[in-house]
Amino acid sequence: DKAGHKHFMAKEIAEQPGVIGAAIGHYLTPEGEINISTQDIDFSQFDRIIMVACGTASYACLTAKYWFEQIARLPVEVDVASEFRYREPPIPPRTLAVFVSQSGETADTLAALRYCEGKAARILSVVNVPESSIARESDYALPIHAGVEVGVASTKAFTCQLVVLFALVLKAARDREAITAEAFADHISGLRGLPAIVSTALEQNNTMQEAALKLSHARDVLFLGRGQMYPLALEGALKLKEISYIHAEAYASGELKHGPIALVDEHVPVVVMAPRDALFDKTVSNMQEVMARKGKVILISDSKGQAEANDGVWFSIEMPPVPDALAPILYAIPAQLLAYHTAVAKGTDVDQPRNLAKSVTVE
Ligand code: M6R
């Protein structure tokens, strides 16, 4: 049932304030503590984390790496499951292995988990399907409470994965005494405010549709982001290519001048994801290099960022203000809507794109 929407993907994008709220409700107590039912996870027992997943779930892992390292001071390595499993990486003791999967049945992720059995100190998974193989074979399985996701393009599962991972990061920061009580409380209240901010972003639907109409004529699109927005650039590019079939690549903004800027000319739209945070000025200078080569910039930023930097851009998409650490969750919304409306404009099969399956149970 598409609940009045044209596609399951549209329905699932629209559901996000509700399901993000549900995920937050499951992982926070009314008193503002982290509620992770498997009480015996204690992050002071671990020296490092490895995170393994495929596709969009791997971008949730990459985002969490920035959070774990910056907020909990815990080193994290992220890998895609198909590479990890055959590399036979050594797993030092005191390693927590984390697997993220919407379906909980992805063959490569499951094989990577089995490789870690008996090697990692503990195995934790973040899944949408609590009865799945990956959940059953983990020491701890944390459900994301996103509800059934039908569209092949993952949307609400991604943002709910990020919410659960963020709660886990706060728990880690607490266990490792890496955070002040004040900073912890700020993050908790930021999380509580998130569903309302996501709703506000969804109200920009028409603006995103307008931007998508422009994008739909492109042959190649670049996505740029820096720091924790880099994984979001990867997610935006994946979403666009899988449902609109437009070639899209993402780069860390700072990598631009090490090669990809050679691609930029007046035919190439460049989507820049840049909330007005500590790295904003750096990203803006990369964006100006793009514009100097006539690249067409779509700037996704908040009102402050737009006021400072949208001179000369091709299109501006304004996001509501959000606490810095939570920007990746909010900026998933424009990434999804740009891809969705571009695909609709091109008339592709949005929910069931060619050559793709919802759950990849073969390697
Ligand atoms: O079920 P999983 O989360 O393990 O699936 C992983 C990927 O196959 C999945 O995220 C895929 O990349 C999506 N189609 C992206 O939208």
CSV table of C-alpha atoms and ligand atoms in Angstrom, one decimal:
chain,number,residue,atom,x,y,z
A,1,ASP,CA,0.0,0.0,0.0
A,2,LYS,CA,1.5,3.3,-1.1
A,3,ALA,CA,-0.7,5.3,1.1
A,4,GLY,CA,-1.6,7.8,-1.6
A,5,HIS,CA,2.0,8.2,-2.9
A,6,LYS,CA,3.0,7.5,-6.5
A,7,HIS,CA,5.8,5.2,-5.4
A,8,PHE,CA,6.9,3.2,-2.4
A,9,MET,CA,10.1,5.3,-2.4
A,10,ALA,CA,8.1,8.5,-2.0
A,11,LYS,CA,6.1,7.0,0.8
A,12,GLU,CA,9.2,5.8,2.6
A,13,ILE,CA,10.9,9.2,2.2
A,14,ALA,CA,7.8,10.9,3.7
A,15,GLU,CA,7.6,8.4,6.6
A,16,GLN,CA,11.0,9.5,7.9
A,17,PRO,CA,9.9,11.9,10.6
A,18,GLY,CA,7.8,9.2,12.1
A,19,VAL,CA,10.2,6.3,11.9
A,20,ILE,CA,13.2,8.4,13.0
A,21,GLY,CA,11.0,9.4,16.0
A,22,ALA,CA,10.3,5.8,16.7
A,23,ALA,CA,13.9,4.8,16.6
A,24,ILE,CA,14.8,7.7,18.9
A,25,GLY,CA,12.0,6.6,21.2
A,26,HIS,CA,13.5,3.1,21.5
A,27,TYR,CA,17.0,4.1,22.2
A,28,LEU,CA,16.5,7.1,24.6
A,29,THR,CA,15.0,6.9,28.0
A,30,PRO,CA,12.6,9.7,29.1
A,31,GLU,CA,15.4,10.8,31.5
A,32,GLY,CA,17.7,11.4,28.5
A,33,GLU,CA,19.9,8.4,28.9
A,34,ILE,CA,20.8,5.9,26.1
A,35,ASN,CA,18.7,2.8,26.3
A,36,ILE,CA,20.4,-0.2,24.7
A,37,SER,CA,18.7,-3.3,26.0
A,38,THR,CA,21.8,-5.4,25.7
A,39,GLN,CA,23.2,-3.9,28.9
A,40,ASP,CA,26.5,-5.7,28.8
A,41,ILE,CA,27.9,-3.8,25.9
A,42,ASP,CA,30.7,-1.8,27.5
A,43,PHE,CA,32.8,0.2,25.1
A,44,SER,CA,35.6,0.5,27.6
A,45,GLN,CA,36.3,-3.1,26.7
A,46,PHE,CA,37.2,-2.2,23.1
A,47,ASP,CA,40.2,-0.5,21.6
A,48,ARG,CA,38.8,-0.3,18.1
A,49,ILE,CA,35.8,-1.0,15.9
A,50,ILE,CA,35.6,-2.5,12.4
A,51,MET,CA,32.4,-1.8,10.5
A,52,VAL,CA,31.4,-3.8,7.5
A,53,ALA,CA,28.4,-3.5,5.1
A,54,CYS,CA,27.4,-3.1,1.5
A,55,GLY,CA,26.0,-0.1,-0.5
A,56,THR,CA,24.0,2.4,1.4
A,57,ALA,CA,24.5,0.6,4.7
A,58,SER,CA,28.3,1.0,4.2
A,59,TYR,CA,27.8,4.8,3.9
A,60,ALA,CA,25.9,4.7,7.2
A,61,CYS,CA,29.1,3.0,8.6
A,62,LEU,CA,31.3,5.6,7.1
A,63,THR,CA,29.3,8.4,8.7
A,64,ALA,CA,29.4,6.6,12.0
A,65,LYS,CA,33.2,6.4,11.7
A,66,TYR,CA,33.4,10.3,11.9
A,67,TRP,CA,31.1,10.2,15.0
A,68,PHE,CA,32.9,7.4,16.8
A,69,GLU,CA,36.3,9.0,16.2
A,70,GLN,CA,35.3,12.5,17.0
A,71,ILE,CA,32.8,12.1,19.8
A,72,ALA,CA,33.9,8.8,21.5
A,73,ARG,CA,37.6,8.9,20.5
A,74,LEU,CA,37.4,5.3,19.3
A,75,PRO,CA,39.3,4.4,16.1
A,76,VAL,CA,37.1,2.8,13.4
A,77,GLU,CA,37.9,1.1,10.2
A,78,VAL,CA,35.1,0.7,7.6
A,79,ASP,CA,35.1,-1.8,4.8
A,80,VAL,CA,32.7,-3.1,2.2
A,81,ALA,CA,31.8,-6.7,2.9
A,82,SER,CA,32.9,-8.1,-0.5
A,83,GLU,CA,36.4,-6.8,0.0
A,84,PHE,CA,36.7,-7.4,3.7
A,85,ARG,CA,35.8,-11.1,3.6
A,86,TYR,CA,38.4,-12.2,1.0
A,87,ARG,CA,41.2,-10.0,2.4
A,88,GLU,CA,41.3,-12.1,5.5
A,89,PRO,CA,42.2,-9.1,7.7
A,90,PRO,CA,43.8,-9.8,11.1
A,91,ILE,CA,41.4,-8.9,13.9
A,92,PRO,CA,43.3,-7.7,17.0
A,93,PRO,CA,41.8,-8.6,20.4
A,94,ARG,CA,39.5,-6.0,22.0
A,95,THR,CA,37.9,-5.3,18.6
A,96,LEU,CA,34.2,-4.8,18.3
A,97,ALA,CA,32.9,-5.9,14.8
A,98,VAL,CA,29.8,-4.1,13.6
A,99,PHE,CA,27.6,-5.2,10.7
A,100,VAL,CA,24.9,-2.9,9.3
A,101,SER,CA,22.2,-4.3,7.0
A,102,GLN,CA,18.6,-3.4,6.3
A,103,SER,CA,17.6,-6.9,5.2
A,104,GLY,CA,20.0,-8.8,7.5
A,105,GLU,CA,20.4,-11.3,4.6
A,106,THR,CA,23.1,-9.7,2.4
A,107,ALA,CA,25.4,-12.6,1.4
A,108,ASP,CA,28.7,-10.8,1.6
A,109,THR,CA,27.8,-9.1,4.9
A,110,LEU,CA,26.8,-12.4,6.4
A,111,ALA,CA,30.0,-14.0,5.2
A,112,ALA,CA,32.1,-11.2,6.7
A,113,LEU,CA,30.3,-11.6,10.0
A,114,ARG,CA,31.0,-15.4,10.0
A,115,TYR,CA,34.7,-14.6,9.3
A,116,CYS,CA,34.7,-12.5,12.5
A,117,GLU,CA,33.2,-15.2,14.7
A,118,GLY,CA,35.7,-16.4,17.2
A,119,LYS,CA,38.1,-13.5,16.2
A,120,ALA,CA,36.4,-10.3,17.3
A,121,ALA,CA,35.7,-9.7,21.0
A,122,ARG,CA,32.1,-9.1,20.2
A,123,ILE,CA,29.8,-9.0,17.2
A,124,LEU,CA,27.1,-6.3,17.0
A,125,SER,CA,24.6,-5.8,14.1
A,126,VAL,CA,22.3,-3.0,13.2
A,127,VAL,CA,19.4,-4.4,11.2
A,128,ASN,CA,15.8,-3.7,10.1
A,129,VAL,CA,14.7,-7.3,10.2
A,130,PRO,CA,15.1,-8.7,13.7
A,131,GLU,CA,14.6,-12.3,12.7
A,132,SER,CA,17.3,-12.1,9.9
A,133,SER,CA,20.4,-14.3,9.7
A,134,ILE,CA,22.7,-11.4,10.5
A,135,ALA,CA,20.7,-10.5,13.6
A,136,ARG,CA,20.5,-14.1,14.8
A,137,GLU,CA,24.3,-14.7,14.4
A,138,SER,CA,25.3,-11.5,16.4
A,139,ASP,CA,26.0,-11.2,20.1
A,140,TYR,CA,24.0,-8.0,20.0
A,141,ALA,CA,21.4,-7.1,17.4
A,142,LEU,CA,20.0,-3.6,17.4
A,143,PRO,CA,16.8,-3.1,15.4
A,144,ILE,CA,16.3,0.2,13.6
A,145,HIS,CA,12.5,0.2,13.7
A,146,ALA,CA,12.1,1.6,10.2
A,147,GLY,CA,9.2,-0.7,9.2
A,148,VAL,CA,9.2,-2.6,6.0
A,149,GLU,CA,11.1,-0.9,3.2
A,150,VAL,CA,9.9,-1.9,-0.3
A,151,GLY,CA,11.7,0.5,-2.6
A,152,VAL,CA,14.9,-1.0,-3.9
A,153,ALA,CA,16.6,2.4,-3.1
A,154,SER,CA,17.1,2.5,0.6
A,155,THR,CA,15.9,5.7,2.2
A,156,LYS,CA,14.2,5.4,5.7
A,157,ALA,CA,16.5,2.5,6.6
A,158,PHE,CA,19.5,4.7,6.0
A,159,THR,CA,18.4,7.5,8.3
A,160,CYS,CA,17.2,5.1,11.0
A,161,GLN,CA,20.6,3.2,10.8
A,162,LEU,CA,22.2,6.6,11.4
A,163,VAL,CA,20.0,7.3,14.4
A,164,VAL,CA,20.8,4.0,16.0
A,165,LEU,CA,24.5,4.4,15.3
A,166,PHE,CA,24.5,7.9,16.8
A,167,ALA,CA,22.9,6.5,20.0
A,168,LEU,CA,25.6,3.8,20.0
A,169,VAL,CA,28.3,6.5,19.6
A,170,LEU,CA,26.9,8.4,22.6
A,171,LYS,CA,26.9,5.2,24.7
A,172,ALA,CA,30.5,4.6,23.6
A,173,ALA,CA,31.5,8.2,24.5
A,174,ARG,CA,29.9,7.7,28.0
A,175,ASP,CA,31.5,4.3,28.6
A,176,ARG,CA,34.9,5.6,27.6
A,177,GLU,CA,34.4,8.9,29.6
A,178,ALA,CA,35.2,10.8,26.4
A,179,ILE,CA,32.4,13.3,26.7
A,180,THR,CA,31.3,15.9,29.2
A,181,ALA,CA,27.8,15.6,30.8
A,182,GLU,CA,26.9,18.9,29.1
A,183,ALA,CA,27.9,17.8,25.6
A,184,PHE,CA,26.1,14.5,26.1
A,185,ALA,CA,22.9,16.3,27.1
A,186,ASP,CA,23.2,18.6,24.1
A,187,HIS,CA,23.5,15.6,21.7
A,188,ILE,CA,20.4,14.0,23.4
A,189,SER,CA,18.3,17.1,23.0
A,190,GLY,CA,19.5,17.5,19.4
A,191,LEU,CA,18.3,14.0,18.7
A,192,ARG,CA,14.9,14.7,20.2
A,193,GLY,CA,14.5,17.7,17.9
A,194,LEU,CA,15.5,15.8,14.8
A,195,PRO,CA,12.1,14.5,13.6
A,196,ALA,CA,10.7,18.0,13.5
A,197,ILE,CA,13.7,19.3,11.5
A,198,VAL,CA,13.4,16.4,9.1
A,199,SER,CA,9.7,17.4,8.5
A,200,THR,CA,10.8,20.9,7.7
A,201,ALA,CA,13.3,19.6,5.2
A,202,LEU,CA,10.6,17.5,3.5
A,203,GLU,CA,8.6,20.7,3.0
A,204,GLN,CA,11.3,21.7,0.5
A,205,ASN,CA,9.9,19.0,-1.8
A,206,ASN,CA,8.9,21.4,-4.6
A,207,THR,CA,12.4,23.1,-4.6
A,208,MET,CA,14.0,19.6,-4.9
A,209,GLN,CA,11.7,18.8,-7.8
A,210,GLU,CA,12.8,22.0,-9.6
A,211,ALA,CA,16.4,21.1,-9.0
A,212,ALA,CA,15.8,17.6,-10.2
A,213,LEU,CA,14.3,18.8,-13.5
A,214,LYS,CA,17.5,20.5,-14.2
A,215,LEU,CA,19.6,17.5,-13.2
A,216,SER,CA,17.5,15.2,-15.4
A,217,HIS,CA,19.3,16.6,-18.5
A,218,ALA,CA,22.8,15.8,-17.3
A,219,ARG,CA,24.9,13.0,-18.4
A,220,ASP,CA,27.3,13.1,-15.4
A,221,VAL,CA,26.8,14.6,-12.0
A,222,LEU,CA,29.4,15.1,-9.2
A,223,PHE,CA,28.7,15.2,-5.5
A,224,LEU,CA,31.0,16.9,-3.1
A,225,GLY,CA,31.2,16.8,0.7
A,226,ARG,CA,33.8,17.2,3.4
A,227,GLY,CA,34.2,15.5,6.7
A,228,GLN,CA,31.0,13.8,7.9
A,229,MET,CA,29.3,15.1,4.7
A,230,TYR,CA,31.6,13.1,2.5
A,231,PRO,CA,29.6,9.8,3.1
A,232,LEU,CA,26.4,11.7,2.3
A,233,ALA,CA,27.9,12.8,-1.0
A,234,LEU,CA,28.6,9.1,-1.7
A,235,GLU,CA,25.0,8.3,-0.7
A,236,GLY,CA,23.6,11.0,-3.0
A,237,ALA,CA,25.6,9.7,-6.0
A,238,LEU,CA,24.5,6.1,-5.4
A,239,LYS,CA,20.9,7.1,-5.0
A,240,LEU,CA,21.0,9.1,-8.2
A,241,LYS,CA,22.7,6.4,-10.3
A,242,GLU,CA,20.6,3.5,-9.1
A,243,ILE,CA,17.2,5.0,-9.9
A,244,SER,CA,17.8,7.7,-12.6
A,245,TYR,CA,20.6,5.9,-14.4
A,246,ILE,CA,22.6,9.1,-14.6
A,247,HIS,CA,26.3,8.6,-14.1
A,248,ALA,CA,27.2,10.1,-10.7
A,249,GLU,CA,30.4,10.2,-8.7
A,250,ALA,CA,31.2,11.5,-5.2
A,251,TYR,CA,34.4,12.9,-4.0
A,252,ALA,CA,35.7,14.3,-0.7
A,253,SER,CA,35.8,18.0,-1.6
A,254,GLY,CA,39.5,18.2,-0.9
A,255,GLU,CA,40.2,15.5,-3.5
A,256,LEU,CA,38.8,17.6,-6.3
A,257,LYS,CA,42.0,19.1,-7.4
A,258,HIS,CA,43.8,15.8,-7.3
A,259,GLY,CA,42.0,14.6,-10.5
A,260,PRO,CA,38.2,15.0,-10.8
A,261,ILE,CA,38.2,18.7,-11.4
A,262,ALA,CA,39.4,17.8,-14.9
A,263,LEU,CA,35.9,16.6,-15.6
A,264,VAL,CA,34.2,19.9,-14.8
A,265,ASP,CA,32.8,22.1,-17.5
A,266,GLU,CA,29.5,23.9,-18.3
A,267,HIS,CA,27.7,20.5,-18.8
A,268,VAL,CA,28.5,19.0,-15.4
A,269,PRO,CA,26.2,19.7,-12.4
A,270,VAL,CA,28.0,19.5,-9.1
A,271,VAL,CA,26.0,19.0,-6.0
A,272,VAL,CA,27.7,20.4,-2.9
A,273,MET,CA,26.5,19.3,0.5
A,274,ALA,CA,27.7,21.9,3.0
A,275,PRO,CA,26.0,22.9,6.2
A,276,ARG,CA,27.5,26.1,7.7
A,277,ASP,CA,29.9,24.1,10.0
A,278,ALA,CA,33.6,24.3,10.9
A,279,LEU,CA,34.6,23.0,7.4
A,280,PHE,CA,32.3,25.2,5.4
A,281,ASP,CA,34.9,27.7,4.2
A,282,LYS,CA,37.1,24.9,2.9
A,283,THR,CA,34.2,23.4,1.0
A,284,VAL,CA,33.2,26.8,-0.4
A,285,SER,CA,36.6,27.3,-1.8
A,286,ASN,CA,36.4,24.0,-3.6
A,287,MET,CA,33.0,25.0,-4.9
A,288,GLN,CA,34.5,28.3,-6.2
A,289,GLU,CA,37.1,26.3,-8.1
A,290,VAL,CA,34.2,24.4,-9.7
A,291,MET,CA,32.4,27.6,-10.7
A,292,ALA,CA,35.6,29.1,-12.1
A,293,ARG,CA,35.5,26.2,-14.6
A,294,LYS,CA,31.8,26.9,-15.4
A,295,GLY,CA,30.6,23.9,-13.4
A,296,LYS,CA,26.9,24.2,-12.4
A,297,VAL,CA,26.7,24.1,-8.6
A,298,ILE,CA,23.6,23.0,-6.7
A,299,LEU,CA,24.4,24.2,-3.2
A,300,ILE,CA,22.6,22.4,-0.3
A,301,SER,CA,23.2,24.4,2.9
A,302,ASP,CA,21.4,26.2,5.6
A,303,SER,CA,20.3,29.9,5.5
A,304,LYS,CA,23.6,31.1,6.9
A,305,GLY,CA,25.6,29.1,4.4
A,306,GLN,CA,23.4,30.3,1.5
A,307,ALA,CA,23.7,33.9,2.6
A,308,GLU,CA,27.5,33.6,2.7
A,309,ALA,CA,28.2,31.6,-0.4
A,310,ASN,CA,25.4,31.2,-2.9
A,311,ASP,CA,26.5,34.0,-5.2
A,312,GLY,CA,26.8,32.6,-8.7
A,313,VAL,CA,25.5,29.1,-8.0
A,314,TRP,CA,23.1,27.4,-10.4
A,315,PHE,CA,20.6,26.4,-7.8
A,316,SER,CA,20.2,26.7,-4.0
A,317,ILE,CA,18.5,24.3,-1.7
A,318,GLU,CA,18.0,25.6,1.8
A,319,MET,CA,18.0,23.2,4.7
A,320,PRO,CA,16.8,24.1,8.2
A,321,PRO,CA,19.5,24.6,10.8
A,322,VAL,CA,20.5,21.4,12.6
A,323,PRO,CA,23.1,20.6,15.3
A,324,ASP,CA,26.4,20.0,13.5
A,325,ALA,CA,26.8,16.3,14.4
A,326,LEU,CA,23.3,15.5,13.1
A,327,ALA,CA,23.6,17.2,9.7
A,328,PRO,CA,24.3,13.9,7.9
A,329,ILE,CA,20.9,12.6,8.9
A,330,LEU,CA,19.1,15.7,7.7
A,331,TYR,CA,21.0,16.0,4.5
A,332,ALA,CA,20.0,12.5,3.5
A,333,ILE,CA,16.6,14.0,2.7
A,334,PRO,CA,17.8,16.2,-0.2
A,335,ALA,CA,20.0,13.4,-1.4
A,336,GLN,CA,16.9,11.1,-1.6
A,337,LEU,CA,14.5,13.7,-3.1
A,338,LEU,CA,16.9,14.8,-5.8
A,339,ALA,CA,17.3,11.2,-6.9
A,340,TYR,CA,13.6,10.5,-6.7
A,341,HIS,CA,12.4,13.5,-8.7
A,342,THR,CA,15.2,13.1,-11.3
A,343,ALA,CA,14.1,9.5,-11.8
A,344,VAL,CA,10.4,10.5,-12.0
A,345,ALA,CA,11.3,13.2,-14.6
A,346,LYS,CA,13.2,10.6,-16.6
A,347,GLY,CA,10.3,8.1,-16.3
A,348,THR,CA,12.4,5.2,-14.9
A,349,ASP,CA,11.0,2.5,-12.7
A,350,VAL,CA,11.7,4.1,-9.4
A,351,ASP,CA,10.8,1.3,-7.0
A,352,GLN,CA,12.2,-1.5,-9.1
A,353,PRO,CA,15.2,-0.1,-11.0
A,354,ARG,CA,16.7,-2.3,-13.8
A,355,ASN,CA,19.3,-4.9,-12.8
A,356,LEU,CA,18.8,-4.5,-9.1
A,357,ALA,CA,17.3,-6.6,-6.3
A,358,LYS,CA,16.2,-5.4,-2.9
A,359,SER,CA,18.2,-8.0,-1.1
A,360,VAL,CA,21.4,-9.3,-2.6
A,361,THR,CA,21.6,-12.8,-1.2
A,362,VAL,CA,24.2,-14.1,-3.7
A,363,GLU,CA,27.7,-12.8,-3.8
B,1,M6R,O1,20.0,-5.1,3.1
B,1,M6R,P1,21.3,-4.4,3.1
B,1,M6R,O2,21.3,-3.2,3.9
B,1,M6R,O3,22.5,-5.3,3.6
B,1,M6R,O4,21.6,-4.0,1.6
B,1,M6R,C1,22.8,-3.4,1.3
B,1,M6R,C2,22.8,-2.8,-0.1
B,1,M6R,O5,22.5,-3.8,-1.1
B,1,M6R,C3,21.8,-1.7,-0.3
B,1,M6R,O6,22.0,-0.7,0.7
B,1,M6R,C4,21.8,-1.1,-1.7
B,1,M6R,O7,23.0,-0.4,-1.9
B,1,M6R,C5,20.6,-0.2,-1.9
B,1,M6R,N1,19.9,-0.5,-3.1
B,1,M6R,C6,21.0,1.3,-2.0
B,1,M6R,O8,19.9,2.1,-2.1
